[in-house]
Coordinates of C-alpha atoms in Angstrom, one line a residue:
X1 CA 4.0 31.6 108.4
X2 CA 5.9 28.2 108.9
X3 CA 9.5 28.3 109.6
X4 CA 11.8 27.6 106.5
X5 CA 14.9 25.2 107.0
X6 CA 17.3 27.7 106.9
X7 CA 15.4 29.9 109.2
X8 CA 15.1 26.9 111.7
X9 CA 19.1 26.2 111.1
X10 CA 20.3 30.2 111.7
X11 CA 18.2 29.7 115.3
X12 CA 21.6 27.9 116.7
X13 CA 24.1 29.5 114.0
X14 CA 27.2 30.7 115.5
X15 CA 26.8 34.1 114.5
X16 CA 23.2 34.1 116.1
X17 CA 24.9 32.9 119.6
X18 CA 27.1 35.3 119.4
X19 CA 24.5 38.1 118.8
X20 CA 22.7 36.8 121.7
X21 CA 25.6 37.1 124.0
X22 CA 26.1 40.1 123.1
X23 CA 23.1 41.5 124.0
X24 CA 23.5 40.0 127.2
X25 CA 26.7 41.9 127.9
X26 CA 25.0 45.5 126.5
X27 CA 21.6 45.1 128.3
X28 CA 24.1 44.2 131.4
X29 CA 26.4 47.1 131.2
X30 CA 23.1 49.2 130.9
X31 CA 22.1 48.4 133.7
X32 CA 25.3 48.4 135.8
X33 CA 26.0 52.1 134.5
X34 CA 22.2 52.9 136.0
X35 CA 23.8 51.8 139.0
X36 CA 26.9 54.0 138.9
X37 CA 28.8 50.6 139.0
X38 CA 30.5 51.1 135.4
X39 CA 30.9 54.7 134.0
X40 CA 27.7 55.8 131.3
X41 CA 30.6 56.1 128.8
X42 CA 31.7 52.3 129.4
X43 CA 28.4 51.0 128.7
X44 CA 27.8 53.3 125.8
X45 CA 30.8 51.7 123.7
X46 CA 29.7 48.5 124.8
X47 CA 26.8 49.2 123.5
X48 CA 27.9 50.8 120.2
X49 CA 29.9 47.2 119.5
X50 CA 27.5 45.0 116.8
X51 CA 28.3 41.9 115.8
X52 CA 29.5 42.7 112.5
X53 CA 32.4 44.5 114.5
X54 CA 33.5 40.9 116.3
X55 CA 35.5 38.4 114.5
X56 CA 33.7 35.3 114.8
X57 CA 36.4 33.3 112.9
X58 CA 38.7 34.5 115.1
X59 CA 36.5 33.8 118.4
X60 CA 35.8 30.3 117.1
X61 CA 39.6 29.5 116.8
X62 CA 39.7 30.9 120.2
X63 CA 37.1 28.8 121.9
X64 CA 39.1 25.7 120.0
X65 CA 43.0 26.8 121.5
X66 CA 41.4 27.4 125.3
X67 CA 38.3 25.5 125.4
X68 CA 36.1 27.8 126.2
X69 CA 33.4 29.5 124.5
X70 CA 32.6 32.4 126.3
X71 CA 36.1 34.1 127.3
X72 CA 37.5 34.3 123.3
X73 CA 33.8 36.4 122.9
X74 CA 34.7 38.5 126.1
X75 CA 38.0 39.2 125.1
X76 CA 36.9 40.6 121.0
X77 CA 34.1 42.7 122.9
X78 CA 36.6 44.4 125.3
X79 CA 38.8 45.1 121.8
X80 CA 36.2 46.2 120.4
X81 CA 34.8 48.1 123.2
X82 CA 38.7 50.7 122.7
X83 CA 39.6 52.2 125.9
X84 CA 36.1 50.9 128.1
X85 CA 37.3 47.8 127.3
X86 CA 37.5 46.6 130.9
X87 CA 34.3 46.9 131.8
X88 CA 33.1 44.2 129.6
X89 CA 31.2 41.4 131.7
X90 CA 31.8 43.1 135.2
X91 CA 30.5 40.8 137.7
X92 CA 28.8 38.4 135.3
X93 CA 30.3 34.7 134.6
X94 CA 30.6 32.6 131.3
X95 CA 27.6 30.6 132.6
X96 CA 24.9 33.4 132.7
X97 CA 26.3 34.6 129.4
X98 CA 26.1 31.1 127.5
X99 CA 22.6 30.6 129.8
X100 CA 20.9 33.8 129.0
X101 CA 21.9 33.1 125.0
X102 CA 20.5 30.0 125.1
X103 CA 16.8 31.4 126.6
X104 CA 16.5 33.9 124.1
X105 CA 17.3 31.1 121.0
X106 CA 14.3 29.1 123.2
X107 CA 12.4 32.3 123.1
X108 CA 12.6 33.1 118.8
X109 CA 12.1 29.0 118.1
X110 CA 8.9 29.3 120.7
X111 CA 7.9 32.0 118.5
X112 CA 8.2 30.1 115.3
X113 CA 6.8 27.3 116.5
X114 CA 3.4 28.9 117.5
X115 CA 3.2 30.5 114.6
X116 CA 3.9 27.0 112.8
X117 CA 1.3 25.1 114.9
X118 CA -1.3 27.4 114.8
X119 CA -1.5 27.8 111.1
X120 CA -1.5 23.6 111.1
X121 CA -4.7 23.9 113.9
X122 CA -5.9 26.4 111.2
X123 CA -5.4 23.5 108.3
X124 CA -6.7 20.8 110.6
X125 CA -10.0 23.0 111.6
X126 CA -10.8 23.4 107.9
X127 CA -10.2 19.5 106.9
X128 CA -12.5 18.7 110.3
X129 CA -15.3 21.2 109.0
X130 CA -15.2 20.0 105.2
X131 CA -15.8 16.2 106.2
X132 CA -18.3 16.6 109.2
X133 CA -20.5 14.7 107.4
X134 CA -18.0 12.1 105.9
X135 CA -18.8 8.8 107.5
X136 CA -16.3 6.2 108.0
X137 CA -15.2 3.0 109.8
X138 CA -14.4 3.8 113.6
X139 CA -11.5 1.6 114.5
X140 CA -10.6 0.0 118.0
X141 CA -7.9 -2.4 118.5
X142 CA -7.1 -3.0 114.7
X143 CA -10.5 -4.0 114.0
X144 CA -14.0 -2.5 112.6
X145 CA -15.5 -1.1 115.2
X146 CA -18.3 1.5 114.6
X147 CA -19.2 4.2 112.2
X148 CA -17.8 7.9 113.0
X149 CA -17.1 10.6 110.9
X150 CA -13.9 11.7 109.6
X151 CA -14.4 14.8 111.0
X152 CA -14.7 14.1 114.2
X153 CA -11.2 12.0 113.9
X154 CA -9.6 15.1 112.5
X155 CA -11.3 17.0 115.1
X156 CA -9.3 14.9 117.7
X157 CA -5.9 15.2 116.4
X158 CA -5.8 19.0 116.4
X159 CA -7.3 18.7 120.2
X160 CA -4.4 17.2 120.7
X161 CA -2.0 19.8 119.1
X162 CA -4.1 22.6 120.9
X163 CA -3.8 20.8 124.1
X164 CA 0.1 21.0 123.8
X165 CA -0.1 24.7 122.5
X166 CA -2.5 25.6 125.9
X167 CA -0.4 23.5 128.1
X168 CA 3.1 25.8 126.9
X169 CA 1.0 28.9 127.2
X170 CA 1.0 28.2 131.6
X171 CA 4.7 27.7 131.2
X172 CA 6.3 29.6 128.9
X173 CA 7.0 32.4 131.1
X174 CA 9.2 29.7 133.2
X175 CA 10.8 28.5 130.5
X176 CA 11.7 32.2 129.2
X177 CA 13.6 33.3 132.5
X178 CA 17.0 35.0 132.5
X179 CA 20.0 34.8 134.4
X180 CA 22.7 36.6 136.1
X181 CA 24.2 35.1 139.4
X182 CA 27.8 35.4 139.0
X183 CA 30.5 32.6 139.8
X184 CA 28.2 30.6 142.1
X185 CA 24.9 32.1 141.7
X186 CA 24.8 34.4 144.9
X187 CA 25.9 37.7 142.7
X188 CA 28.2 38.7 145.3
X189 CA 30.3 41.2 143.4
X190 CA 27.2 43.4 143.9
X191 CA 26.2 42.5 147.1
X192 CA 22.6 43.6 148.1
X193 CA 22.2 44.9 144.7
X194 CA 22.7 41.5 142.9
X195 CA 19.0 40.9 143.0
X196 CA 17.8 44.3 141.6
X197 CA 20.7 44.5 138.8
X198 CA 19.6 40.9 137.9
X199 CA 16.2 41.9 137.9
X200 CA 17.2 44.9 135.1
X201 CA 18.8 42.9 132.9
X202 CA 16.4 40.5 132.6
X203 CA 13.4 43.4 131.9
X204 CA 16.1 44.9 129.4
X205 CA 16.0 41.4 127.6
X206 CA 12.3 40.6 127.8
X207 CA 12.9 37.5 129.9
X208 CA 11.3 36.6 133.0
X209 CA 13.6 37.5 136.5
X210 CA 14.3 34.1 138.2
X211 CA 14.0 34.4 142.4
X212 CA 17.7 32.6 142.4
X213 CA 20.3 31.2 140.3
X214 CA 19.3 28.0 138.3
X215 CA 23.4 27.5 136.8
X216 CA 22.4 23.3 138.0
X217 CA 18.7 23.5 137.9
X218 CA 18.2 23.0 134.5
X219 CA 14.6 21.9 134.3
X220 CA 13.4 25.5 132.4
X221 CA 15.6 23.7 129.1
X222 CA 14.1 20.4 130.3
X223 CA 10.2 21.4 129.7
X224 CA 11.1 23.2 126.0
X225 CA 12.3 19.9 125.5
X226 CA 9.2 18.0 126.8
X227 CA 7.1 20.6 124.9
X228 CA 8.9 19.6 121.8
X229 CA 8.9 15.8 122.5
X230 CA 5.4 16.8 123.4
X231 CA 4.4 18.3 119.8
X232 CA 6.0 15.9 118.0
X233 CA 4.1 13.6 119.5
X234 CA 1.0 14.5 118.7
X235 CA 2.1 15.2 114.8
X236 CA 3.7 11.7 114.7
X237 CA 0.2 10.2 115.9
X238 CA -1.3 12.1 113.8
X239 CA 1.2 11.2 110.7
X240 CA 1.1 7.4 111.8
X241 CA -3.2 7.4 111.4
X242 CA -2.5 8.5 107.8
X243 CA 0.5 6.4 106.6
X244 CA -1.7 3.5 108.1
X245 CA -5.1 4.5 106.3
X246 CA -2.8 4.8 103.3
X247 CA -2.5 1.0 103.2
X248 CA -3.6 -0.4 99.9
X249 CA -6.1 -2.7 101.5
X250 CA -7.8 0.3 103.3
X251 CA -6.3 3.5 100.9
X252 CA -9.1 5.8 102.5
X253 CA -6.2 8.6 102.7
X254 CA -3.0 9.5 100.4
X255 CA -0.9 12.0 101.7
X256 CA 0.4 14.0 98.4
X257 CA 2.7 12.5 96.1
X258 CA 4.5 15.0 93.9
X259 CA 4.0 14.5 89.7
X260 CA 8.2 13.8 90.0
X261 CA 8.2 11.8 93.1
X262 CA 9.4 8.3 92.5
X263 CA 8.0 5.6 95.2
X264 CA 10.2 3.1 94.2
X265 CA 12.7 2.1 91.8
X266 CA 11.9 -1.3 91.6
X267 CA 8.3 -1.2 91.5
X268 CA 7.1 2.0 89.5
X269 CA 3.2 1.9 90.9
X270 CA 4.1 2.6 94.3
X271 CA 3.4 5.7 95.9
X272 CA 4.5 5.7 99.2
X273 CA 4.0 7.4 102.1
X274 CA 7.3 9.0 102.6
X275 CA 7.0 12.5 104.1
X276 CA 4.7 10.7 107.1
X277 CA 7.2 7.7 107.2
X278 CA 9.8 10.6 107.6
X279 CA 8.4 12.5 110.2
X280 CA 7.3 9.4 112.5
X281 CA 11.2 8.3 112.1
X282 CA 12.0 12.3 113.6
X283 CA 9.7 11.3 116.5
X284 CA 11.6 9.0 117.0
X285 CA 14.7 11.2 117.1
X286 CA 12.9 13.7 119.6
X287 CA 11.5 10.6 121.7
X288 CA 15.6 9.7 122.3
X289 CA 16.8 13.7 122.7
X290 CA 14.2 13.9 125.5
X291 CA 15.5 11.4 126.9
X292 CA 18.8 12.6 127.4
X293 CA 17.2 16.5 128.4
X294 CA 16.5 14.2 131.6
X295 CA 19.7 13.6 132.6
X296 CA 20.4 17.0 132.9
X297 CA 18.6 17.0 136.1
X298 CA 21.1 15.8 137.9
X299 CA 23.5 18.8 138.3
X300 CA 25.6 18.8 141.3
X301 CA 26.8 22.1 143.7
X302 CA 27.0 25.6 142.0
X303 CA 28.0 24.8 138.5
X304 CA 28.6 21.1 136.8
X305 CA 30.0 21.2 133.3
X306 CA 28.9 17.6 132.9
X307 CA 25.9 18.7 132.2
X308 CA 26.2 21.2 129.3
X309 CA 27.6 18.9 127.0
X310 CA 24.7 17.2 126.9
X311 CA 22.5 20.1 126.7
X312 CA 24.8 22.0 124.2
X313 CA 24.0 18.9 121.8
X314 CA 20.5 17.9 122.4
X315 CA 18.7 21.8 122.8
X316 CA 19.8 22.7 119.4
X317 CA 18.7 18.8 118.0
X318 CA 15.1 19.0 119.5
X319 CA 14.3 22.3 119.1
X320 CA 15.3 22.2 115.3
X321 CA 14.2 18.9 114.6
X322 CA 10.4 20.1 116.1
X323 CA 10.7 22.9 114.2
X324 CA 11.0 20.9 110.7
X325 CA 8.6 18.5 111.5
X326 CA 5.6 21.5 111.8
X327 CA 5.9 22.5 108.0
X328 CA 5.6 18.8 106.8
X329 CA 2.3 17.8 108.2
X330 CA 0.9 21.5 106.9
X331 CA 1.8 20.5 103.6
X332 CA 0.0 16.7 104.2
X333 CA -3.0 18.4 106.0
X334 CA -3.4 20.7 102.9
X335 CA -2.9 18.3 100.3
X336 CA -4.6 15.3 102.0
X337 CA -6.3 12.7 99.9
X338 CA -9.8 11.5 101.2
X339 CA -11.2 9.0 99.8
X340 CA -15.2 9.2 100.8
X341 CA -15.9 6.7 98.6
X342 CA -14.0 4.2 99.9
X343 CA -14.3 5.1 103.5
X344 CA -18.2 4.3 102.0
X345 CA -17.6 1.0 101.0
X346 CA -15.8 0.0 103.7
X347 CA -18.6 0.7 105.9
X348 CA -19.8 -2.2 104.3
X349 CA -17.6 -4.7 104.3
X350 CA -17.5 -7.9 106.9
X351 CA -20.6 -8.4 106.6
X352 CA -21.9 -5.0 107.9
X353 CA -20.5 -5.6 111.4
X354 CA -19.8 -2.2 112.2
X355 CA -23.4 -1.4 112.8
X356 CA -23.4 -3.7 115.7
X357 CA -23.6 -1.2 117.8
X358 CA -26.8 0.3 116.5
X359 CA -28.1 -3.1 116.2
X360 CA -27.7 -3.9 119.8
X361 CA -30.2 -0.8 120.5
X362 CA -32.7 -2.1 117.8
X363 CA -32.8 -5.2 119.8
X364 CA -32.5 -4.0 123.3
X365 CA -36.0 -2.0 122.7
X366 CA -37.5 -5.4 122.8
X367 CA -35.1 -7.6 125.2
X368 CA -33.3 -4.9 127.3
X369 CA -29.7 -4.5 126.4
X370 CA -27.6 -6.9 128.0
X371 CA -30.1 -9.8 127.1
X372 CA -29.6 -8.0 123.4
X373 CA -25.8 -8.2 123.8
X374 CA -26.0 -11.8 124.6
X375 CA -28.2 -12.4 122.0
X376 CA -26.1 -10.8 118.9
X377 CA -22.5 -11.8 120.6
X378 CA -23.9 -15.5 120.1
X379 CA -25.4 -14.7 116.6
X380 CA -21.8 -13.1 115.6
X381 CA -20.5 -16.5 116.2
X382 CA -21.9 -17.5 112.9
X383 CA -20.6 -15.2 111.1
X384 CA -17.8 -15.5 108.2
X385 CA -16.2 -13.5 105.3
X386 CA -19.2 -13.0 102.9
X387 CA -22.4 -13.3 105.1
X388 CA -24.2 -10.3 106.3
X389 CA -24.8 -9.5 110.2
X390 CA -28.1 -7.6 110.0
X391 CA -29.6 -10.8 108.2
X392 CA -28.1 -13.3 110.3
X393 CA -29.5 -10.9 113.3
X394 CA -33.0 -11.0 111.3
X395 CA -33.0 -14.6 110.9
X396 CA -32.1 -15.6 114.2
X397 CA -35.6 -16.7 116.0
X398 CA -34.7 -15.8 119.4
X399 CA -33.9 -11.8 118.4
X400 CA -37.6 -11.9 116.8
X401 CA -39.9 -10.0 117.3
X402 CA -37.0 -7.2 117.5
X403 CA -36.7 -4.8 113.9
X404 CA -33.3 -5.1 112.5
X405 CA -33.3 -3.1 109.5
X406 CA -32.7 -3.9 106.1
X407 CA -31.0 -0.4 105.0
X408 CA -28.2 0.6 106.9
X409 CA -28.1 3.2 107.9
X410 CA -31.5 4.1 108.0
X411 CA -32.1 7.9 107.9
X412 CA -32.5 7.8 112.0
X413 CA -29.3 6.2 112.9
X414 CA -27.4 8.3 110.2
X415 CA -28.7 11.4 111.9
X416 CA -27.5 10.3 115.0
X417 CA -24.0 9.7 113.8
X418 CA -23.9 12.9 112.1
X419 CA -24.9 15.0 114.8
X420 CA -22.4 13.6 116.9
X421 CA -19.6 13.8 115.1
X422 CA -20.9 17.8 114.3
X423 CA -20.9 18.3 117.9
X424 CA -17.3 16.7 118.0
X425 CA -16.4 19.4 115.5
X426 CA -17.9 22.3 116.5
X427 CA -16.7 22.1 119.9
X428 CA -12.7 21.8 119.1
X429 CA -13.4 24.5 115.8
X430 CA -14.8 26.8 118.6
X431 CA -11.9 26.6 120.7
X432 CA -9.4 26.6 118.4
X433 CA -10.7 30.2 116.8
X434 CA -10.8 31.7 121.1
X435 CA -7.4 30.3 121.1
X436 CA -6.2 32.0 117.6
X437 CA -8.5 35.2 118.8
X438 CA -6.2 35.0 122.2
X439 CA -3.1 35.6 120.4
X440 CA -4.0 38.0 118.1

């Protein structure tokens, strides 16, 4: 299931946050009242308190008159806590409340976003397996280069994505790691037990334990971020190869166009590429937000608030904007146009010069390859719009006595494509399905 819009937009909700924090505050009291260090009764109305019992315009107006967002929270949780009131964030500090919130929102959009990017692996395994044997132009710097299949090209791009997906799977439990270090990270309200209470609350909350306090080592938010920058990367190369083999001198793909879609208001046959345009202008977007992530690093002592502003705007920014980017290519993946035809014709266009390549091996069986390379780079030189390489090649007098053949492809070369671009596929299908298998 791919994350809806509204779902992605309640991820950083103010009502969510809240939530979040407050688990923090129950799983800590929990723990604290394992310890004998608040009374069982303390941390059972703490725990009793849901969010529907908080008044979150009330703690927003708060967090606006003292400009701070954690102590209007503590102070409706210790109301609403009655008489155990008090015991509400013992030993803890607005940093590892704010902190710990902000891992567990990581935590749900990591989840999301799996789910999201497997079930686009799943879309892009079937489109590589339906056009294994749909040949096309291979393209290298702008230009015709040699035959592939379109399979094996879709058979890249979801490498790519699963690449990304494998690559998060050695991190994520970094990333998902809690916190509780107190004022300046040494937990010294609890002494020798800081380390163990820390450890509880972060097995309470399903997060990792860190070894110390990481209130200025922000790099865990910084490598969501590159994960996102990351994925949307590989779905804006992807969306760029499309929008570009949508052009209407090539028009071998069309991502969908929707019966009340207009594609322009001047011009009423148009039918452009907007939800590819769209998402390469979010990469964009994430591109910039990672950007900033990286300044993060540069946290100075036990706490620096310089740095939160920046990661209070751009965490929310790249995580959602990821999230909305997943759904879109789905939807072109699923719907994509393919033109096999045209891919086809264009295999024979310029004169045939894609099959240079299988030419050169025609003609290296009887001159050795680089003398064959020589031979057809200077026979190329007469080409022009309109002539045809393989009869050039067949005319010139020093390629004879080498074959060039008059069908291309002939059965033999077409085999060879074919199987490679097969193997191409069934390689990245196999390792998608252990993958999918893995998470099941």
């Amino acid at each position: 299931m791919t994350p809806g819009h509204a779902q992605v937009a309640e991820l950083f909700s103010a009502r969510a946050t809240i939530e979040r924090w407050l688990r923090f505050e129950i799983a800590l009291a929990r723990v604290e009242a394992d310890h004998a260090i608040i009374p069982a009764a303390a941390a059972d109305a703490i725990a009793a308190v849901g969010v529907d019992d908080l008044d979150l315009e009330e703690i927003a107006r708060g967090a606006q008159r003292s400009r701070h967002a954690v102590v209007p929270f503590v102070r409706a949780l210790s109301r609403a806590a009655g008489s155990h009131g008090e015991y509400v964030h013992w030993g803890s500090t607005s940093q590892d409340v704010m902190d710990v919130g902000k891992v567990l929102a990581v935590r749900e959009a990591d989840i999301l976003m799996d789910s999201a990017l497997t079930r686009l692996l799943t879309a892009l395994a079937e489109l590589a397996d339906r056009h294994r044997s749909t040949l096309m132009p291979g393209r290298t710097a702008g230009q015709f280069a040699t035959p592939i299949t379109f399979g094996g090209k879709v058979a890249g791009w979801a490498d790519e994505v699963l690449r990304e997906m494998q690559a998060f799977d050695g991190v994520r439990s970094i990333v998902l790691t809690g916190q509780l270090g107190g004022t300046t990270g040494q937990h010294a309200v609890f002494g020798s037990l800081g380390p163990a209470i820390r450890d509880e609350v972060c097995t309470r909350l399903g997060l990792t334990a860190p070894l110390v306090t990481w209130h200025t080592s922000r790099d865990r938010f910084v490598r969501w971020a590159f994960h996102c920058a990351m994925v949307a990367g590989a779905l804006g190369r992807i969306a760029a190869e499309i929008m570009n083999l949508q052009r209407s001198e090539i028009a071998e793909l069309a991502e969908p166009f929707d019966s009340l879609q207009v594609g322009s208001s001047a011009m009423p046959h148009k039918r452009n590429p907007t939800i590819t345009a769209t998402l390469m202008a979010s990469v964009s977007m994430v591109e910039a937000e990672f950007g900033a992530a990286l300044s993060t690093w540069r946290g100075l002592h036990e706490r620096d608030k310089s740095q939160f502003g920046v990661e209070d705007e751009y965490l929310p920014s790249i995580t959602t904007r990821t999230l909305d980017q997943i759904p879109q290519l789905i939807h072109v993946v699923e719907n994509l146009g393919v033109d096999a035809e045209a891919m086809s014709r264009d295999l024979d266009r310029d004169g045939r010069t894609v099959w240079s390549e299988m030419l050169l091996y025609h003609v290296a069986q009887t001159h050795g390859r680089a003398t064959a390379h020589e031979l057809i780079r200077n026979a190329s030189g007469a080409w022009r719009p309109g002539r045809d390489l393989p009869r050039i090649l067949a005319a010139d007098a020093a390629i004879a006595p080498a074959v060039i053949p008059d069908v291309l492809p002939d059965q033999q070369t077409r085999d060879r494509i074919l199987a490679a671009g097969a193997a191409v596929v069934d390689r990245v299908l196999a390792e998608i399905r252990d993958h999918v298998r893995g998470k099941q």
